[in-house]
Short mmCIF file of C-alpha atoms in Angstrom, two decimals:
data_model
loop_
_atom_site.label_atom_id
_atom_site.label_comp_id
_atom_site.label_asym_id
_atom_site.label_seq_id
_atom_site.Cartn_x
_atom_site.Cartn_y
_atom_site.Cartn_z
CA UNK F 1 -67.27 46.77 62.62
CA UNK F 2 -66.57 48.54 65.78
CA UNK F 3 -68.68 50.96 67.98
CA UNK F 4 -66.44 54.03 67.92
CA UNK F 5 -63.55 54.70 66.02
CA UNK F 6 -60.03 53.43 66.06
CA UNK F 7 -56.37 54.37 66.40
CA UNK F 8 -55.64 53.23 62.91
CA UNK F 9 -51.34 53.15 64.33
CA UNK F 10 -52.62 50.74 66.45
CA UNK F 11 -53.78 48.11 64.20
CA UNK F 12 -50.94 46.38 63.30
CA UNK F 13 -50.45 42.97 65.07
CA UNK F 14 -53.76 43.31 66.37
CA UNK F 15 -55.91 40.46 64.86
CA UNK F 16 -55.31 37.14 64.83
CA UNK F 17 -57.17 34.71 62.56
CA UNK F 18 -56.34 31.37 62.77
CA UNK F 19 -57.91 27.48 62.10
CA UNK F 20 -59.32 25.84 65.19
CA UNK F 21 -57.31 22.54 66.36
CA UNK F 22 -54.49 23.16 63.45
CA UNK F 23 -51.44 21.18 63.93
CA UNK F 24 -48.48 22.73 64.14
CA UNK F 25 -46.81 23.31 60.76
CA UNK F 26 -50.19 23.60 59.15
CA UNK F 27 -51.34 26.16 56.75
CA UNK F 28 -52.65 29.21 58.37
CA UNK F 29 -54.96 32.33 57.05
CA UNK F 30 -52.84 34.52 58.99
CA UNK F 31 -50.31 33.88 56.04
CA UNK F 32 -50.97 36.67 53.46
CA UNK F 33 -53.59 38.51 55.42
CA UNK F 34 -54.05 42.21 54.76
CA UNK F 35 -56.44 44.96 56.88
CA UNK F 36 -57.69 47.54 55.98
CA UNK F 37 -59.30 50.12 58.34
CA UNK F 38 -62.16 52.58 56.54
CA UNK F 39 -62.86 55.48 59.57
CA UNK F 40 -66.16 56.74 57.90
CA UNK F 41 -67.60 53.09 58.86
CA UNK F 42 -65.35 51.85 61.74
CA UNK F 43 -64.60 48.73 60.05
CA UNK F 44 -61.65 47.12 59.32
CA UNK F 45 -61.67 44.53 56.74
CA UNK F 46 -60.07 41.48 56.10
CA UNK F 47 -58.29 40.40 53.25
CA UNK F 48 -56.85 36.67 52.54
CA UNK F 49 -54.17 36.03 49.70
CA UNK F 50 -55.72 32.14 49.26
CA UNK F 51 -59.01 30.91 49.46
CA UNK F 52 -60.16 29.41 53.40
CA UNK F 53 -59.66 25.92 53.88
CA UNK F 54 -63.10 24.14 53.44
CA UNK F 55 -65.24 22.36 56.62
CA UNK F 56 -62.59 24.46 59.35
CA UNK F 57 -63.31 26.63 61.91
CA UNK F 58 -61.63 30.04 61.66
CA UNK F 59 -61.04 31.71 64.68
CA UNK F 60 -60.79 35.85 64.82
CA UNK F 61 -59.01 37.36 67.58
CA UNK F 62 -58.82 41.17 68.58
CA UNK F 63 -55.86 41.06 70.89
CA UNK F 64 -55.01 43.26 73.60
CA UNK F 65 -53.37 46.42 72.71
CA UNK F 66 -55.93 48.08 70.46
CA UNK F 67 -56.77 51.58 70.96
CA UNK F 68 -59.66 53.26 69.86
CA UNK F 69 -59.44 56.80 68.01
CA UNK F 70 -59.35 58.88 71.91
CA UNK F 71 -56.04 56.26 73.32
CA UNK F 72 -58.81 54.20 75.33
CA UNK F 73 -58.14 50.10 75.23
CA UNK F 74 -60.38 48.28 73.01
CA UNK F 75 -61.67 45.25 75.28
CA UNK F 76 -60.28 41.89 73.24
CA UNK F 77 -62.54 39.28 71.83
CA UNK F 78 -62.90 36.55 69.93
CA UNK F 79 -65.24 35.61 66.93
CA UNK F 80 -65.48 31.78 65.77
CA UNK F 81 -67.65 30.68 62.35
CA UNK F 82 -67.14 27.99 59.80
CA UNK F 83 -66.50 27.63 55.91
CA UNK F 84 -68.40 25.71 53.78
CA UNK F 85 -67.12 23.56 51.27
#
């Protein structure tokens, strides 16, 4: 969830999510991932085509080049957790 709203044209190729310390070659959750943005909330949600890899860490980067709703740059960060099994 954001703090203000977004440029929804912006989104695309925005968000990274990705396993911490994958090899190269290995699956990613990048693969099949869908967003959604819903205005009235400021969220954007996630959606995964497979289930997360139990015991990883998933990685969720807002990359550079995000705009919210008034053309201002949406500062990047990065948001770590990890799946159960």
């Amino acid at each position: 969830q954001f703090s203000r709203g977004l440029d929804e044209a912006s989104l695309p190729g925005r968000i990274r999510v990705s396993y911490l310390g994958a090899a190269p070659g290995a699956p990613s959750p990048q693969t099949g991932l869908t967003l959604s943005y819903d205005g009235a909330t400021r969220s954007v949600e996630l959606r995964f085509s497979e289930p997360m890899l139990p015991f990883r860490t998933i990685r969720v980067e807002v990359l550079e080049g995000l705009q919210g709703f008034d053309g201002a740059p949406v500062v990047p960060w990065t948001v770590t957790f990890s799946v159960g099994g």
